[in-house]
Amino acid sequence: MNEHDSCLVSLQRTILKNGPEFLSHKLVIKGDLAYLKPTLSAMSFCMIYIVVGVFLLGLAVRLLSFPDRYDLAIFLGGFGIAIGTFGMALIKPFLRRSSFDKEKNSFNNHKDRNVKLGHIVSLQINNKIVQSKHGLSYGCYELNLLTQHGRRINILNHGDEQQLLHDAEQLGYFLHVEVKDYRREIIL
């Protein structure tokens, strides 16, 4: 056990309650920059909702030219706006790019305070079971960074174990930090 393991943060507890069971992001390393790029499948999933919403809204506008179809036009328009808005809300987190920039010496996920790369002491992998009251439960994994000040920040959260392990290894090498694997210690 080293000095960084004695932080008052429970390392076994997962940070996020939910997470996608599909591959949502991949790590890309180019020179002094490493960043998470959303996958085509994740973006396509979100775009389907946006396209269907726009289609229904367009159909509603077209139906307005028929006086006896106003009620259907209002229903389709409202439904199209709701589905399109849902798609926009889904896609927003995918467009926020988390990055590790050696030139600026910082990690930025556009959500938490920036972290100086020198303050990152290790990366952590957790597994978890996402339980839903109304749906199926599924396993997924999260990759977190740990700082010398006891902060733990989520970097990546998805269900592709092999890709997450690969990304964690590459990122650990890029940052020159240890990757700690807690997947076998808990599953709740």
Tab-separated table of C-alpha atoms in Angstrom, residues 7-184:
chain	number	residue	atom	x	y	z
A	7	CYS	CA	-6.860	8.858	0.811
A	8	LEU	CA	-10.261	9.129	2.461
A	9	VAL	CA	-11.962	8.214	-0.818
A	10	SER	CA	-13.593	4.786	-1.128
A	11	LEU	CA	-11.974	3.426	-4.273
A	12	GLN	CA	-14.339	0.482	-4.599
A	13	ARG	CA	-17.479	2.631	-4.837
A	14	THR	CA	-18.498	3.509	-8.362
A	15	ILE	CA	-18.860	7.195	-9.153
A	16	LEU	CA	-21.760	7.118	-11.591
A	17	LYS	CA	-25.051	5.313	-11.004
A	18	ASN	CA	-25.735	4.542	-14.661
A	19	GLY	CA	-23.738	4.028	-17.790
A	20	PRO	CA	-24.154	2.762	-21.314
A	21	GLU	CA	-23.729	-0.943	-21.924
A	22	PHE	CA	-22.352	-0.223	-25.403
A	23	LEU	CA	-19.009	1.233	-26.459
A	24	SER	CA	-19.541	4.983	-26.231
A	25	HIS	CA	-16.019	6.443	-26.608
A	26	LYS	CA	-12.542	5.470	-27.704
A	27	LEU	CA	-9.238	6.953	-26.641
A	28	VAL	CA	-7.265	8.751	-29.341
A	29	ILE	CA	-3.648	9.757	-28.760
A	30	LYS	CA	-1.984	12.243	-31.113
A	31	GLY	CA	1.384	13.580	-30.013
A	32	ASP	CA	0.993	15.446	-26.720
A	33	LEU	CA	-2.809	15.184	-26.735
A	34	ALA	CA	-5.023	12.291	-25.653
A	35	TYR	CA	-8.783	12.666	-25.916
A	36	LEU	CA	-11.975	10.635	-25.847
A	37	LYS	CA	-13.779	10.464	-29.141
A	38	PRO	CA	-17.415	9.272	-29.338
A	39	THR	CA	-17.917	6.152	-31.434
A	40	LEU	CA	-19.937	6.149	-34.618
A	41	SER	CA	-22.461	3.761	-33.062
A	42	ALA	CA	-23.027	6.078	-30.073
A	43	MET	CA	-23.493	9.122	-32.295
A	44	SER	CA	-25.785	7.172	-34.664
A	45	PHE	CA	-27.951	6.053	-31.753
A	46	CYS	CA	-28.508	9.673	-30.723
A	47	MET	CA	-28.943	10.912	-34.288
A	48	ILE	CA	-31.789	8.459	-34.889
A	49	TYR	CA	-33.894	10.291	-32.300
A	50	ILE	CA	-33.034	13.677	-33.769
A	51	VAL	CA	-33.824	12.595	-37.346
A	52	VAL	CA	-37.123	10.959	-36.345
A	53	GLY	CA	-38.073	14.090	-34.379
A	54	VAL	CA	-37.313	16.372	-37.323
A	55	PHE	CA	-39.191	14.045	-39.689
A	56	LEU	CA	-42.291	14.066	-37.469
A	57	LEU	CA	-42.103	17.839	-37.131
A	58	GLY	CA	-41.852	18.195	-40.918
A	59	LEU	CA	-44.783	15.843	-41.381
A	60	ALA	CA	-46.791	17.926	-38.905
A	61	VAL	CA	-46.044	21.109	-40.869
A	62	ARG	CA	-47.141	19.373	-44.063
A	63	LEU	CA	-50.399	18.234	-42.412
A	64	LEU	CA	-51.224	21.837	-41.472
A	65	SER	CA	-52.225	22.399	-45.105
A	66	PHE	CA	-55.197	20.049	-44.540
A	67	PRO	CA	-57.808	21.754	-42.323
A	68	ASP	CA	-59.296	18.448	-41.161
A	69	ARG	CA	-55.869	17.214	-39.933
A	70	TYR	CA	-54.966	19.936	-37.399
A	71	ASP	CA	-55.325	17.596	-34.435
A	72	LEU	CA	-52.996	15.027	-36.008
A	73	ALA	CA	-50.564	17.794	-36.996
A	74	ILE	CA	-50.454	19.106	-33.419
A	75	PHE	CA	-49.968	15.586	-32.031
A	76	LEU	CA	-47.168	14.739	-34.497
A	77	GLY	CA	-45.539	18.134	-33.998
A	78	GLY	CA	-45.510	17.773	-30.225
A	79	PHE	CA	-44.276	14.196	-30.429
A	80	GLY	CA	-41.583	15.225	-32.948
A	81	ILE	CA	-40.387	18.045	-30.692
A	82	ALA	CA	-40.263	15.669	-27.710
A	83	ILE	CA	-38.295	12.976	-29.556
A	84	GLY	CA	-35.935	15.517	-31.164
A	85	THR	CA	-35.308	17.202	-27.807
A	86	PHE	CA	-34.601	13.813	-26.227
A	87	GLY	CA	-32.057	13.089	-28.997
A	88	MET	CA	-30.374	16.452	-28.423
A	89	ALA	CA	-30.155	15.742	-24.687
A	90	LEU	CA	-28.653	12.306	-25.428
A	91	ILE	CA	-26.030	13.625	-27.831
A	92	LYS	CA	-24.854	16.540	-25.664
A	93	PRO	CA	-22.568	14.491	-23.348
A	94	PHE	CA	-21.035	12.731	-26.355
A	95	LEU	CA	-20.013	16.045	-27.895
A	96	ARG	CA	-18.196	17.202	-24.747
A	97	ARG	CA	-14.604	16.100	-25.346
A	98	SER	CA	-12.454	15.070	-22.376
A	99	SER	CA	-8.756	15.609	-23.049
A	100	PHE	CA	-5.316	15.192	-21.534
A	101	ASP	CA	-3.034	17.888	-22.920
A	102	LYS	CA	0.680	17.598	-22.116
A	103	GLU	CA	1.370	20.974	-23.718
A	104	LYS	CA	-1.079	22.720	-21.332
A	105	ASN	CA	-0.296	20.211	-18.548
A	106	SER	CA	-3.991	19.635	-17.828
A	107	PHE	CA	-6.918	17.235	-17.952
A	108	ASN	CA	-10.184	18.895	-18.953
A	109	ASN	CA	-13.547	17.151	-19.133
A	110	HIS	CA	-15.636	20.370	-19.357
A	111	LYS	CA	-17.466	19.328	-16.190
A	112	ASP	CA	-15.048	19.218	-13.243
A	113	ARG	CA	-12.203	21.590	-12.438
A	114	ASN	CA	-9.157	21.038	-14.624
A	115	VAL	CA	-6.476	18.778	-13.150
A	116	LYS	CA	-2.748	19.254	-13.681
A	117	LEU	CA	-1.324	16.114	-15.237
A	118	GLY	CA	1.398	15.990	-12.575
A	119	HIS	CA	-1.306	15.678	-9.906
A	120	ILE	CA	-2.697	12.455	-11.414
A	121	VAL	CA	-1.290	9.543	-9.383
A	122	SER	CA	-3.114	6.619	-11.008
A	123	LEU	CA	-6.026	5.437	-13.068
A	124	GLN	CA	-8.704	3.149	-11.653
A	125	ILE	CA	-11.004	0.594	-13.269
A	126	ASN	CA	-14.258	-0.361	-11.498
A	127	ASN	CA	-17.011	-2.698	-12.531
A	128	LYS	CA	-20.623	-2.233	-11.579
A	129	ILE	CA	-24.069	-3.555	-12.195
A	130	VAL	CA	-26.556	-0.971	-13.404
A	131	GLN	CA	-29.921	-1.957	-11.991
A	132	SER	CA	-33.125	-0.578	-13.359
A	133	LYS	CA	-36.569	-0.852	-11.782
A	134	HIS	CA	-38.239	-1.074	-15.178
A	135	GLY	CA	-35.587	-2.676	-17.356
A	136	LEU	CA	-32.847	-5.229	-17.453
A	137	SER	CA	-29.780	-4.947	-15.267
A	138	TYR	CA	-26.408	-4.991	-17.004
A	139	GLY	CA	-22.752	-4.752	-16.174
A	140	CYS	CA	-20.546	-1.887	-17.230
A	141	TYR	CA	-17.160	-0.447	-16.329
A	142	GLU	CA	-15.807	2.943	-15.434
A	143	LEU	CA	-12.332	4.393	-15.766
A	144	ASN	CA	-11.445	7.066	-13.217
A	145	LEU	CA	-8.406	9.181	-12.488
A	146	LEU	CA	-7.085	9.604	-8.953
A	147	THR	CA	-5.202	12.719	-7.870
A	148	GLN	CA	-2.648	13.338	-5.157
A	149	HIS	CA	-5.251	15.500	-3.398
A	150	GLY	CA	-7.725	12.630	-3.056
A	151	ARG	CA	-10.000	13.556	-5.956
A	152	ARG	CA	-11.491	10.857	-8.121
A	153	ILE	CA	-12.864	11.926	-11.488
A	154	ASN	CA	-14.701	9.762	-13.997
A	155	ILE	CA	-13.091	9.610	-17.420
A	156	LEU	CA	-14.989	6.895	-19.238
A	157	ASN	CA	-18.005	4.725	-18.540
A	158	HIS	CA	-19.228	1.934	-20.845
A	159	GLY	CA	-19.763	-1.785	-21.235
A	160	ASP	CA	-16.966	-2.905	-23.573
A	161	GLU	CA	-14.504	-4.432	-21.118
A	162	GLN	CA	-11.716	-5.172	-23.607
A	163	GLN	CA	-11.803	-1.683	-25.128
A	164	LEU	CA	-11.847	-0.076	-21.678
A	165	LEU	CA	-8.819	-2.156	-20.608
A	166	HIS	CA	-7.000	-1.196	-23.811
A	167	ASP	CA	-7.822	2.501	-23.379
A	168	ALA	CA	-6.785	2.403	-19.697
A	169	GLU	CA	-3.450	0.791	-20.580
A	170	GLN	CA	-2.770	3.323	-23.361
A	171	LEU	CA	-3.757	6.259	-21.159
A	172	GLY	CA	-1.641	4.959	-18.255
A	173	TYR	CA	1.350	4.737	-20.593
A	174	PHE	CA	0.638	8.227	-21.986
A	175	LEU	CA	0.420	9.727	-18.476
A	176	HIS	CA	3.159	7.541	-16.956
A	177	VAL	CA	0.857	6.379	-14.147
A	178	GLU	CA	-0.250	3.015	-12.784
A	179	VAL	CA	-3.617	1.530	-13.748
A	180	LYS	CA	-5.324	-0.037	-10.710
A	181	ASP	CA	-7.862	-2.714	-11.497
A	182	TYR	CA	-10.680	-3.060	-8.937
A	183	ARG	CA	-13.033	-5.052	-11.175
A	184	ARG	CA	-12.727	-8.289	-9.223
